[in-house]
Amino acid sequence: MKTVIFSISLLVLTIAGTNAQQVSSHVPWTKEDSAAINALALYPDSVRMEIFAACEYPAVIVNVASLQKNSSAAFADLVSSYDKTKQEDIWNLSRYPNLISRLVEGGKKSKEDIETILKDYPADIHDIALKYGRDEYDLLQKVDDLQNNTNQQFNNIISTYPTDVQKTFNDLLQMPEVMNLLNDHLSLAVRVGDKYKRDPQWVMHKSDSTAAAEAKINAEQINDWKQTLQQDSSARNDMKAAANEYATDNGYSQNTVDAPIDSSQVENTAVYPYSYWFGYPTWYPYAYWYPYPWWYDWGFYYGPYGNLVVFGCPSFYFTNWYFCYPHHWQRYPWLGAAYIHHYYGPHRLNTMSRQVVHNWVHANRSYLPADFIKGNSNTTRAEAMRQYGQLNEKVANKDGTINTKARDAEFTKNPTKYSALNSHPEQAKIPDEKQNVDVRQPYTRQPAVVPQKEQSQRVQTQRIQPSAQPYNNIQRAQSYHTNTWQQAQPSYHAAPQYSEPARSAPAGGGGFHGGGGRR
């Protein structure tokens, strides 16, 4: 359809005259233009075309975002009188298409009626849906009324546009992170729409080329990380122990964490995002649209014999969690050394995780030894991480922030205790690399979720499935485009360092096996 439109436009321009042709085909191509289009390259072709098409209608993006702001605020207000656990439950119910509507349609239902409805939904939501369907019918009715009212307003917004445009925005509502990104960076979205309107074939060709190049670099980066863990038993053991603590911090039981995962489940897991209209829980400091299973954030899972199967690099959430707390640096110093070695290595993929590492190094550079980044010894890095974690824990305030004056005094008073650090912090030796926007955020527990394995095509026609792509495709694109657009047009604000009281370290287990996978 877009190709036809473009062809007609080109014919009109030809008739109008050569000057008009020259104006449209020689618009300067800027760095921001490249960032705007490259950031969306990792989505599948069909999704990418819809994103580019949506960017041709910035007025719709703005109006829909305004509606989303109002509906999410109304939803948050509706559940605000309940405790955090109940709020989280209602937010999770909203993730499943039409579930709340079906629970309230026709009046309050019996246990048997609700169980019949739940046959169309994954098991991980059954207990919550049964509980609230029976005990909180009035609340669910109010949520459904809000949903219906919002849907009507949305339909009014898009009703005057062509059918294909209406379909585009209906489809993109199922990918809330995309709608969120386009509105947060509207000027870049306008650039995308302008370039796509002028030459859709060229834009698609450029994004195809970018996707291929990024896929190659991504594969190289994953292989580098896999080799780092395979060749460094200390880093591997730290990774397992830290991953265990991360999962239990997020509410998973030890039995769940230690259970082996079927490799096909990793490849085919589908994730229900939070509703675009209601948003994600208000206590998250970052855009958290998709509740991923614990092993995704690790970048590995335990195989049937307890071996590590690495399928990707640790996620932004895991990396952010690790660098938030000094007790992690002290307890898992070899993991920190592996991060530095990897993210300052030859394959510097522009990811949110790498940005967290870079932000941390830049913020703490005055205390780090001169060869911390470029040196070849992970032993030196690990000892520096351990001592720096110990130093910061020693002077942490009750709220988790660091007393920098006390840190300076402690360091000056005990130079031999922190001998692996820079002996003169006031004379930073690490090269002052360009400091990009600080993407670090205070850690907030994520919801524990049981991943929903995609069913066969026959079953999919009978069950309500997630509208988005499998999680590994979604997050790879989301992480890349978010970070890329942030570099071109930042919307993050610098985040402070956080700490918390130290806890006993959990034991790791299992061997290592490099496995395939996508990210």
Short mmCIF file of C-alpha atoms in Angstrom, two decimals:
data_model
loop_
_atom_site.label_atom_id
_atom_site.label_comp_id
_atom_site.label_asym_id
_atom_site.label_seq_id
_atom_site.Cartn_x
_atom_site.Cartn_y
_atom_site.Cartn_z
CA MET A 1 0.00 0.00 0.00
CA LYS A 2 2.78 2.40 0.96
CA THR A 3 4.69 1.56 -2.22
CA VAL A 4 1.61 2.41 -4.30
CA ILE A 5 1.17 5.69 -2.45
CA PHE A 6 4.81 6.53 -3.02
CA SER A 7 4.58 5.71 -6.73
CA ILE A 8 1.56 7.98 -7.14
CA SER A 9 3.35 10.74 -5.22
CA LEU A 10 6.39 10.38 -7.44
CA LEU A 11 4.23 10.70 -10.55
CA VAL A 12 2.64 13.86 -9.20
CA LEU A 13 6.05 15.32 -8.43
CA THR A 14 7.22 14.52 -11.95
CA ILE A 15 4.28 16.34 -13.45
CA ALA A 16 4.71 19.26 -11.05
CA GLY A 17 8.24 19.85 -12.24
CA THR A 18 11.89 19.09 -11.81
CA ASN A 19 12.43 21.62 -9.04
CA ALA A 20 9.96 19.92 -6.75
CA GLN A 21 11.68 16.59 -7.43
CA GLN A 22 15.03 18.01 -6.47
CA VAL A 23 13.72 19.47 -3.22
CA SER A 24 12.26 16.14 -2.10
CA SER A 25 15.25 13.97 -3.05
CA HIS A 26 18.06 16.13 -1.70
CA VAL A 27 16.97 16.79 1.87
CA PRO A 28 20.15 16.55 4.02
CA TRP A 29 20.54 13.29 5.92
CA THR A 30 21.52 13.96 9.54
CA LYS A 31 22.94 11.91 12.39
CA GLU A 32 19.57 12.18 14.13
CA ASP A 33 17.84 10.78 11.05
CA SER A 34 20.10 7.76 11.11
CA ALA A 35 19.52 7.19 14.82
CA ALA A 36 15.78 7.55 14.39
CA ILE A 37 15.54 4.86 11.72
CA ASN A 38 18.34 2.56 12.91
CA ALA A 39 16.77 2.31 16.36
CA LEU A 40 13.78 0.45 14.98
CA ALA A 41 15.72 -1.86 12.68
CA LEU A 42 15.57 -4.97 14.85
CA TYR A 43 11.82 -5.40 14.74
CA PRO A 44 10.46 -7.87 12.15
CA ASP A 45 9.71 -6.38 8.73
CA SER A 46 5.93 -6.31 9.18
CA VAL A 47 6.16 -4.55 12.55
CA ARG A 48 8.83 -2.16 11.30
CA MET A 49 6.67 -1.07 8.37
CA GLU A 50 3.78 -0.32 10.72
CA ILE A 51 6.06 1.73 12.95
CA PHE A 52 7.34 3.73 9.98
CA ALA A 53 3.79 4.22 8.74
CA ALA A 54 2.59 5.40 12.16
CA CYS A 55 5.37 7.99 12.22
CA GLU A 56 3.66 9.68 9.26
CA TYR A 57 0.84 10.64 11.64
CA PRO A 58 2.43 12.47 14.61
CA ALA A 59 -0.91 14.06 15.53
CA VAL A 60 -2.36 10.62 16.18
CA ILE A 61 0.69 9.67 18.25
CA VAL A 62 0.26 12.77 20.40
CA ASN A 63 -3.50 12.33 20.86
CA VAL A 64 -3.20 8.64 21.68
CA ALA A 65 -0.42 9.36 24.17
CA SER A 66 -2.58 11.99 25.86
CA LEU A 67 -5.39 9.46 26.15
CA GLN A 68 -2.96 6.91 27.58
CA LYS A 69 -1.74 9.40 30.17
CA ASN A 70 -5.30 10.03 31.33
CA SER A 71 -6.35 6.37 31.33
CA SER A 72 -3.24 5.15 33.15
CA ALA A 73 -3.67 7.89 35.77
CA ALA A 74 -7.33 6.93 36.21
CA PHE A 75 -6.39 3.28 36.58
CA ALA A 76 -3.67 4.06 39.13
CA ASP A 77 -6.15 6.18 41.08
CA LEU A 78 -8.73 3.39 40.94
CA VAL A 79 -6.39 0.87 42.62
CA SER A 80 -4.47 3.34 44.83
CA SER A 81 -6.48 2.56 47.96
CA TYR A 82 -5.37 -1.09 47.89
CA ASP A 83 -2.08 -2.46 49.18
CA LYS A 84 0.83 -2.98 46.79
CA THR A 85 0.23 -6.72 46.38
CA LYS A 86 -3.39 -6.22 45.33
CA GLN A 87 -2.42 -3.40 42.99
CA GLU A 88 0.14 -5.65 41.33
CA ASP A 89 -2.46 -8.40 40.97
CA ILE A 90 -4.90 -6.09 39.19
CA TRP A 91 -2.15 -4.79 36.92
CA ASN A 92 -1.26 -8.37 36.03
CA LEU A 93 -4.89 -9.23 35.27
CA SER A 94 -4.93 -6.32 32.83
CA ARG A 95 -2.12 -7.94 30.82
CA TYR A 96 -4.34 -10.71 29.48
CA PRO A 97 -6.57 -9.70 26.52
CA ASN A 98 -10.25 -9.38 27.44
CA LEU A 99 -9.83 -11.36 30.67
CA ILE A 100 -11.31 -8.71 32.97
CA SER A 101 -14.15 -8.07 30.52
CA ARG A 102 -15.04 -11.74 30.40
CA LEU A 103 -14.94 -12.01 34.20
CA VAL A 104 -17.53 -9.23 34.63
CA GLU A 105 -19.68 -9.71 31.52
CA GLY A 106 -23.21 -10.83 32.43
CA GLY A 107 -22.76 -10.38 36.18
CA LYS A 108 -20.86 -12.07 38.98
CA LYS A 109 -19.87 -15.63 38.16
CA SER A 110 -19.56 -18.92 39.98
CA LYS A 111 -16.26 -20.69 40.48
CA GLU A 112 -17.16 -23.13 37.70
CA ASP A 113 -17.98 -20.30 35.27
CA ILE A 114 -14.67 -18.58 35.96
CA GLU A 115 -12.74 -21.82 35.55
CA THR A 116 -14.37 -22.30 32.16
CA ILE A 117 -13.20 -18.84 31.07
CA LEU A 118 -9.68 -19.52 32.36
CA LYS A 119 -9.25 -22.50 30.05
CA ASP A 120 -8.36 -19.90 27.42
CA TYR A 121 -5.59 -18.36 29.54
CA PRO A 122 -2.22 -19.58 30.86
CA ALA A 123 -2.08 -21.29 34.24
CA ASP A 124 0.02 -18.59 35.92
CA ILE A 125 -2.97 -16.19 36.04
CA HIS A 126 -5.64 -18.70 37.11
CA ASP A 127 -5.37 -18.31 40.88
CA ILE A 128 -5.41 -14.52 40.76
CA ALA A 129 -8.29 -14.39 38.27
CA LEU A 130 -10.35 -16.84 40.32
CA LYS A 131 -9.74 -14.90 43.52
CA TYR A 132 -10.59 -11.47 42.13
CA GLY A 133 -13.39 -12.72 39.93
CA ARG A 134 -15.20 -13.95 43.04
CA ASP A 135 -14.10 -11.45 45.70
CA GLU A 136 -13.54 -8.16 43.84
CA TYR A 137 -16.25 -8.12 41.19
CA ASP A 138 -17.10 -4.43 41.75
CA LEU A 139 -13.46 -3.40 41.31
CA LEU A 140 -13.13 -5.42 38.12
CA GLN A 141 -16.34 -3.86 36.81
CA LYS A 142 -14.89 -0.37 37.32
CA VAL A 143 -11.69 -1.42 35.52
CA ASP A 144 -13.74 -2.78 32.64
CA ASP A 145 -15.80 0.41 32.43
CA LEU A 146 -12.57 2.42 32.24
CA GLN A 147 -11.28 0.12 29.51
CA ASN A 148 -14.45 0.43 27.45
CA ASN A 149 -14.53 4.21 27.80
CA THR A 150 -10.89 4.46 26.74
CA ASN A 151 -11.44 2.18 23.76
CA GLN A 152 -14.31 4.39 22.61
CA GLN A 153 -12.19 7.54 22.86
CA PHE A 154 -9.39 5.85 20.93
CA ASN A 155 -11.80 4.82 18.18
CA ASN A 156 -12.99 8.42 17.97
CA ILE A 157 -9.38 9.62 17.56
CA ILE A 158 -8.63 7.33 14.61
CA SER A 159 -12.11 7.21 13.04
CA THR A 160 -11.43 9.88 10.40
CA TYR A 161 -8.25 8.21 9.13
CA PRO A 162 -8.02 5.57 6.38
CA THR A 163 -8.65 1.96 7.32
CA ASP A 164 -4.99 0.94 6.96
CA VAL A 165 -3.93 3.73 9.34
CA GLN A 166 -6.52 2.61 11.88
CA LYS A 167 -5.21 -0.94 11.66
CA THR A 168 -1.64 0.27 12.12
CA PHE A 169 -2.40 2.02 15.40
CA ASN A 170 -4.57 -0.83 16.65
CA ASP A 171 -1.69 -3.22 16.00
CA LEU A 172 0.90 -0.99 17.70
CA LEU A 173 -1.23 -0.75 20.85
CA GLN A 174 -0.21 -4.37 21.39
CA MET A 175 3.42 -3.21 21.51
CA PRO A 176 3.20 -0.57 24.24
CA GLU A 177 6.95 0.09 24.36
CA VAL A 178 6.81 1.27 20.73
CA MET A 179 3.96 3.72 21.35
CA ASN A 180 5.74 4.92 24.46
CA LEU A 181 8.99 5.46 22.55
CA LEU A 182 7.39 7.31 19.65
CA ASN A 183 5.69 9.80 21.95
CA ASP A 184 8.67 10.29 24.26
CA HIS A 185 10.84 11.10 21.23
CA LEU A 186 8.31 12.76 18.98
CA SER A 187 10.83 14.81 16.99
CA LEU A 188 12.66 11.61 16.01
CA ALA A 189 9.35 9.95 15.14
CA VAL A 190 8.59 12.90 12.86
CA ARG A 191 11.98 12.41 11.17
CA VAL A 192 11.21 8.75 10.58
CA GLY A 193 7.80 9.57 9.12
CA ASP A 194 9.23 12.26 6.86
CA LYS A 195 11.96 9.99 5.48
CA TYR A 196 9.54 7.12 5.02
CA LYS A 197 7.02 9.33 3.22
CA ARG A 198 9.71 10.56 0.82
CA ASP A 199 11.27 7.19 0.06
CA PRO A 200 9.80 4.14 1.81
CA GLN A 201 11.86 1.62 -0.18
CA TRP A 202 15.13 3.34 0.72
CA VAL A 203 14.18 3.53 4.41
CA MET A 204 13.33 -0.17 4.49
CA HIS A 205 16.59 -1.00 2.71
CA LYS A 206 18.58 1.03 5.23
CA SER A 207 16.82 -0.57 8.20
CA ASP A 208 17.32 -4.05 6.68
CA SER A 209 21.05 -3.36 6.34
CA THR A 210 21.23 -2.08 9.90
CA ALA A 211 19.38 -5.11 11.23
CA ALA A 212 21.82 -7.46 9.49
CA ALA A 213 24.85 -5.56 10.77
CA GLU A 214 23.54 -5.40 14.32
CA ALA A 215 22.65 -9.09 14.28
CA LYS A 216 26.26 -9.91 13.37
CA ILE A 217 27.69 -7.70 16.12
CA ASN A 218 25.16 -9.07 18.60
CA ALA A 219 26.21 -12.65 17.80
CA GLU A 220 29.86 -11.72 18.25
CA GLN A 221 29.12 -10.04 21.57
CA ILE A 222 27.18 -13.04 22.89
CA ASN A 223 29.99 -15.35 21.84
CA ASP A 224 32.53 -13.13 23.63
CA TRP A 225 30.45 -13.21 26.81
CA LYS A 226 30.00 -16.97 26.53
CA GLN A 227 33.77 -17.42 26.14
CA THR A 228 34.42 -15.16 29.14
CA LEU A 229 32.27 -17.34 31.40
CA GLN A 230 33.59 -20.56 29.91
CA GLN A 231 37.25 -19.64 30.40
CA ASP A 232 36.95 -17.95 33.80
CA SER A 233 35.59 -20.27 36.49
CA SER A 234 35.65 -17.49 39.10
CA ALA A 235 33.47 -15.24 36.94
CA ARG A 236 31.19 -18.19 36.17
CA ASN A 237 30.73 -19.03 39.85
CA ASP A 238 30.08 -15.39 40.70
CA MET A 239 27.55 -15.19 37.88
CA LYS A 240 25.64 -18.22 39.18
CA ALA A 241 25.62 -16.94 42.75
CA ALA A 242 24.59 -13.41 41.72
CA ALA A 243 21.88 -14.77 39.42
CA ASN A 244 20.51 -16.83 42.28
CA GLU A 245 20.34 -13.78 44.54
CA TYR A 246 18.75 -11.70 41.78
CA ALA A 247 16.00 -14.27 41.25
CA THR A 248 15.22 -14.62 44.96
CA ASP A 249 15.24 -10.81 45.28
CA ASN A 250 12.47 -10.82 42.67
CA GLY A 251 10.29 -13.26 44.59
CA TYR A 252 11.15 -16.63 43.04
CA SER A 253 11.46 -19.70 45.25
CA GLN A 254 14.75 -21.59 45.38
CA ASN A 255 13.13 -24.65 43.80
CA THR A 256 11.91 -22.57 40.86
CA VAL A 257 15.31 -20.96 40.36
CA ASP A 258 17.18 -24.27 40.41
CA ALA A 259 14.77 -26.10 38.11
CA PRO A 260 16.18 -27.01 34.66
CA ILE A 261 14.61 -25.27 31.66
CA ASP A 262 13.68 -26.92 28.37
CA SER A 263 15.61 -25.18 25.58
CA SER A 264 12.50 -25.04 23.39
CA GLN A 265 10.79 -23.04 26.14
CA VAL A 266 13.53 -20.41 25.94
CA GLU A 267 13.18 -20.10 22.18
CA ASN A 268 9.38 -20.06 22.10
CA THR A 269 8.35 -18.23 25.23
CA ALA A 270 5.69 -15.60 24.66
CA VAL A 271 5.15 -12.69 27.06
CA TYR A 272 1.97 -10.74 27.75
CA PRO A 273 2.86 -7.03 28.13
CA TYR A 274 1.08 -4.68 30.49
CA SER A 275 -1.87 -2.91 28.88
CA TYR A 276 -0.83 0.24 27.05
CA TRP A 277 -3.87 2.09 28.38
CA PHE A 278 -3.23 1.22 32.04
CA GLY A 279 0.57 1.19 31.94
CA TYR A 280 2.95 -0.72 34.17
CA PRO A 281 3.01 -0.45 38.00
CA THR A 282 3.74 3.10 39.10
CA TRP A 283 6.56 2.11 41.43
CA TYR A 284 8.86 1.09 38.57
CA PRO A 285 11.45 3.81 37.90
CA TYR A 286 11.93 2.69 34.29
CA ALA A 287 9.70 1.67 31.38
CA TYR A 288 8.95 -1.94 32.29
CA TRP A 289 6.30 -3.18 29.86
CA TYR A 290 7.13 -6.90 29.68
CA PRO A 291 7.49 -9.11 32.80
CA TYR A 292 10.20 -11.53 31.73
CA PRO A 293 11.05 -14.84 33.43
CA TRP A 294 14.05 -14.89 35.76
CA TRP A 295 16.41 -16.71 33.39
CA TYR A 296 16.01 -14.13 30.65
CA ASP A 297 17.67 -11.45 32.76
CA TRP A 298 20.53 -13.79 33.61
CA GLY A 299 21.29 -14.50 29.96
CA PHE A 300 21.51 -18.21 30.74
CA TYR A 301 19.42 -21.05 32.10
CA TYR A 302 20.16 -24.35 33.78
CA GLY A 303 20.05 -27.33 31.44
CA PRO A 304 18.82 -30.81 32.38
CA TYR A 305 22.13 -31.71 34.11
CA GLY A 306 22.61 -28.43 35.97
CA ASN A 307 24.89 -27.00 33.28
CA LEU A 308 24.80 -23.34 32.26
CA VAL A 309 23.35 -22.76 28.81
CA VAL A 310 24.26 -19.22 27.74
CA PHE A 311 21.92 -17.70 25.16
CA GLY A 312 22.66 -13.99 25.62
CA CYS A 313 24.26 -11.29 27.71
CA PRO A 314 22.72 -10.23 31.04
CA SER A 315 19.80 -7.85 30.60
CA PHE A 316 19.72 -4.19 31.53
CA TYR A 317 17.68 -5.04 34.64
CA PHE A 318 20.24 -7.56 35.91
CA THR A 319 23.20 -5.31 35.06
CA ASN A 320 21.53 -2.34 36.73
CA TRP A 321 20.81 -4.49 39.81
CA TYR A 322 24.45 -5.60 40.04
CA PHE A 323 25.94 -2.12 39.79
CA CYS A 324 23.37 -0.55 42.14
CA TYR A 325 24.75 -2.08 45.33
CA PRO A 326 28.31 -2.06 46.71
CA HIS A 327 27.74 -5.39 48.44
CA HIS A 328 27.41 -6.96 44.95
CA TRP A 329 30.82 -5.61 43.94
CA GLN A 330 32.34 -6.98 47.14
CA ARG A 331 30.54 -10.32 47.04
CA TYR A 332 30.80 -11.00 43.31
CA PRO A 333 33.95 -9.12 42.24
CA TRP A 334 34.86 -11.54 39.46
CA LEU A 335 31.53 -10.89 37.79
CA GLY A 336 32.25 -7.16 37.89
CA ALA A 337 35.68 -7.79 36.38
CA ALA A 338 34.05 -9.85 33.62
CA TYR A 339 31.62 -7.00 32.89
CA ILE A 340 34.47 -4.52 32.50
CA HIS A 341 36.51 -6.88 30.32
CA HIS A 342 33.50 -7.59 28.11
CA TYR A 343 31.92 -4.18 27.68
CA TYR A 344 35.24 -2.46 27.01
CA GLY A 345 36.20 -5.24 24.59
CA PRO A 346 36.26 -5.25 20.77
CA HIS A 347 32.50 -5.64 20.21
CA ARG A 348 30.97 -2.58 21.84
CA LEU A 349 27.31 -3.04 20.99
CA ASN A 350 25.35 0.07 21.95
CA THR A 351 23.12 -1.48 24.60
CA MET A 352 21.58 -0.26 27.83
CA SER A 353 23.68 -2.80 29.75
CA ARG A 354 26.91 -1.42 28.37
CA GLN A 355 25.74 2.08 29.19
CA VAL A 356 25.18 1.06 32.83
CA VAL A 357 28.77 -0.25 32.99
CA HIS A 358 30.13 2.89 31.38
CA ASN A 359 28.11 5.14 33.71
CA TRP A 360 29.42 3.26 36.74
CA VAL A 361 33.05 3.48 35.61
CA HIS A 362 32.73 7.17 34.85
CA ALA A 363 31.08 7.94 38.20
CA ASN A 364 33.71 6.03 40.20
CA ARG A 365 36.78 6.54 38.03
CA SER A 366 38.77 8.55 40.56
CA TYR A 367 39.01 5.54 42.88
CA LEU A 368 39.77 2.93 40.22
CA PRO A 369 43.33 1.91 39.27
CA ALA A 370 44.80 3.21 36.03
CA ASP A 371 44.70 -0.18 34.27
CA PHE A 372 41.15 -0.97 35.37
CA ILE A 373 39.71 -0.70 31.86
CA LYS A 374 42.58 -1.45 29.52
CA GLY A 375 44.61 -3.87 31.59
CA ASN A 376 44.53 -7.59 30.79
CA SER A 377 44.34 -8.88 34.34
CA ASN A 378 40.89 -9.76 35.62
CA THR A 379 42.54 -10.59 38.95
CA THR A 380 43.49 -6.92 39.35
CA ARG A 381 40.01 -5.79 38.36
CA ALA A 382 38.31 -8.26 40.69
CA GLU A 383 40.38 -7.16 43.67
CA ALA A 384 39.63 -3.52 42.89
CA MET A 385 35.90 -4.32 42.66
CA ARG A 386 36.01 -6.20 45.97
CA GLN A 387 37.87 -3.44 47.82
CA TYR A 388 35.76 -0.66 46.34
CA GLY A 389 32.59 -2.48 47.33
CA GLN A 390 33.94 -2.94 50.82
CA LEU A 391 34.91 0.75 51.04
CA ASN A 392 31.45 1.96 49.95
CA GLU A 393 29.59 -0.43 52.23
CA LYS A 394 31.65 0.87 55.12
CA VAL A 395 30.35 4.42 54.63
CA ALA A 396 26.80 3.79 53.39
CA ASN A 397 24.05 5.90 54.92
CA LYS A 398 20.91 4.30 56.31
CA ASP A 399 18.99 5.21 53.15
CA GLY A 400 21.57 3.40 50.99
CA THR A 401 23.33 6.49 49.64
CA ILE A 402 27.07 6.92 50.07
CA ASN A 403 28.66 9.41 52.48
CA THR A 404 31.41 10.63 50.15
CA LYS A 405 33.23 12.63 52.84
CA ALA A 406 33.34 9.58 55.10
CA ARG A 407 34.55 7.50 52.15
CA ASP A 408 37.43 9.89 51.49
CA ALA A 409 38.37 9.81 55.17
CA GLU A 410 38.16 6.01 55.40
CA PHE A 411 40.30 5.61 52.30
CA THR A 412 42.93 8.08 53.46
CA LYS A 413 43.05 6.48 56.91
CA ASN A 414 43.47 2.88 55.66
CA PRO A 415 45.53 2.95 52.42
CA THR A 416 46.86 -0.60 52.81
CA LYS A 417 43.37 -2.01 53.30
CA TYR A 418 42.39 -0.62 49.87
CA SER A 419 45.71 -1.10 48.12
CA ALA A 420 44.16 -2.26 44.82
CA LEU A 421 42.47 1.13 44.30
CA ASN A 422 43.91 4.38 43.01
CA SER A 423 46.23 5.66 45.72
CA HIS A 424 45.38 9.29 44.82
CA PRO A 425 41.63 9.52 44.09
CA GLU A 426 41.89 13.25 43.51
CA GLN A 427 44.09 12.49 40.48
CA ALA A 428 41.93 10.21 38.38
CA LYS A 429 44.04 8.08 36.04
CA ILE A 430 41.37 6.38 33.95
CA PRO A 431 40.90 8.30 30.68
CA ASP A 432 37.90 10.59 30.95
CA GLU A 433 35.81 9.05 28.18
CA LYS A 434 32.73 10.85 26.96
CA GLN A 435 29.98 10.48 29.55
CA ASN A 436 26.66 9.69 27.94
CA VAL A 437 23.26 9.98 29.62
CA ASP A 438 23.11 8.08 32.91
CA VAL A 439 20.63 5.23 32.50
CA ARG A 440 21.18 3.68 35.94
CA GLN A 441 18.07 3.46 38.10
CA PRO A 442 17.31 2.42 41.70
CA TYR A 443 16.53 -1.28 41.83
CA THR A 444 12.86 -2.24 42.16
CA ARG A 445 11.65 -5.82 42.48
CA GLN A 446 10.11 -7.15 39.30
CA PRO A 447 7.03 -9.40 39.31
CA ALA A 448 7.71 -13.11 39.45
CA VAL A 449 6.20 -14.70 36.35
CA VAL A 450 5.91 -18.21 34.98
CA PRO A 451 6.72 -18.02 31.26
CA GLN A 452 3.97 -19.08 28.88
CA LYS A 453 5.30 -21.47 26.26
CA GLU A 454 3.82 -20.93 22.81
CA GLN A 455 1.38 -23.62 21.81
CA SER A 456 1.03 -25.40 18.48
CA GLN A 457 -0.75 -23.54 15.70
CA ARG A 458 -3.86 -25.67 16.21
CA VAL A 459 -4.07 -24.74 19.87
CA GLN A 460 -3.32 -21.08 19.18
CA THR A 461 -6.61 -20.77 17.31
CA GLN A 462 -8.44 -21.87 20.44
CA ARG A 463 -6.53 -19.92 23.08
CA ILE A 464 -5.87 -16.24 23.64
CA GLN A 465 -2.20 -15.69 22.89
CA PRO A 466 0.09 -12.69 23.44
CA SER A 467 -0.15 -10.24 20.56
CA ALA A 468 3.54 -9.40 20.61
CA GLN A 469 6.53 -11.37 19.34
CA PRO A 470 8.30 -13.95 21.54
CA TYR A 471 10.19 -12.27 24.38
CA ASN A 472 13.70 -12.67 22.97
CA ASN A 473 12.77 -10.77 19.80
CA ILE A 474 10.88 -8.08 21.70
CA GLN A 475 13.56 -7.33 24.25
CA ARG A 476 16.42 -7.34 21.79
CA ALA A 477 14.66 -4.70 19.69
CA GLN A 478 13.36 -2.76 22.69
CA SER A 479 16.76 -2.57 24.38
CA TYR A 480 18.51 -1.49 21.21
CA HIS A 481 16.02 1.12 20.06
CA THR A 482 15.55 2.60 23.52
CA ASN A 483 19.28 3.09 24.04
CA THR A 484 19.85 4.38 20.50
CA TRP A 485 17.08 6.96 20.73
CA GLN A 486 18.27 7.96 24.19
CA GLN A 487 21.67 8.81 22.74
CA ALA A 488 20.08 10.94 20.01
CA GLN A 489 17.45 12.56 22.21
CA PRO A 490 17.91 11.75 25.94
CA SER A 491 14.91 11.60 28.25
CA TYR A 492 16.57 9.88 31.22
CA HIS A 493 17.79 11.83 34.22
CA ALA A 494 20.97 11.03 36.08
CA ALA A 495 20.36 8.46 38.81
CA PRO A 496 22.17 8.33 42.18
CA GLN A 497 24.11 5.35 43.47
CA TYR A 498 22.19 3.08 45.82
CA SER A 499 23.18 0.59 48.46
CA GLU A 500 21.57 -1.72 50.99
CA PRO A 501 22.66 -3.88 53.94
CA ALA A 502 24.71 -6.91 52.97
CA ARG A 503 23.10 -10.34 52.95
CA SER A 504 24.55 -13.82 53.03
CA ALA A 505 25.58 -15.05 49.58
CA PRO A 506 23.64 -17.99 48.12
CA ALA A 507 25.57 -20.95 46.83
CA GLY A 508 25.94 -21.53 43.10
CA GLY A 509 25.89 -24.88 41.31
CA GLY A 510 26.20 -26.70 38.05
CA GLY A 511 28.79 -26.75 35.31
CA PHE A 512 29.02 -24.85 32.05
CA HIS A 513 27.77 -25.44 28.57
CA GLY A 514 27.56 -22.84 25.84
CA GLY A 515 24.18 -23.05 24.17
CA GLY A 516 22.63 -21.39 21.18
CA GLY A 517 19.89 -18.83 21.23
CA ARG A 518 18.81 -15.38 20.21
CA ARG A 519 18.61 -12.09 22.00
#
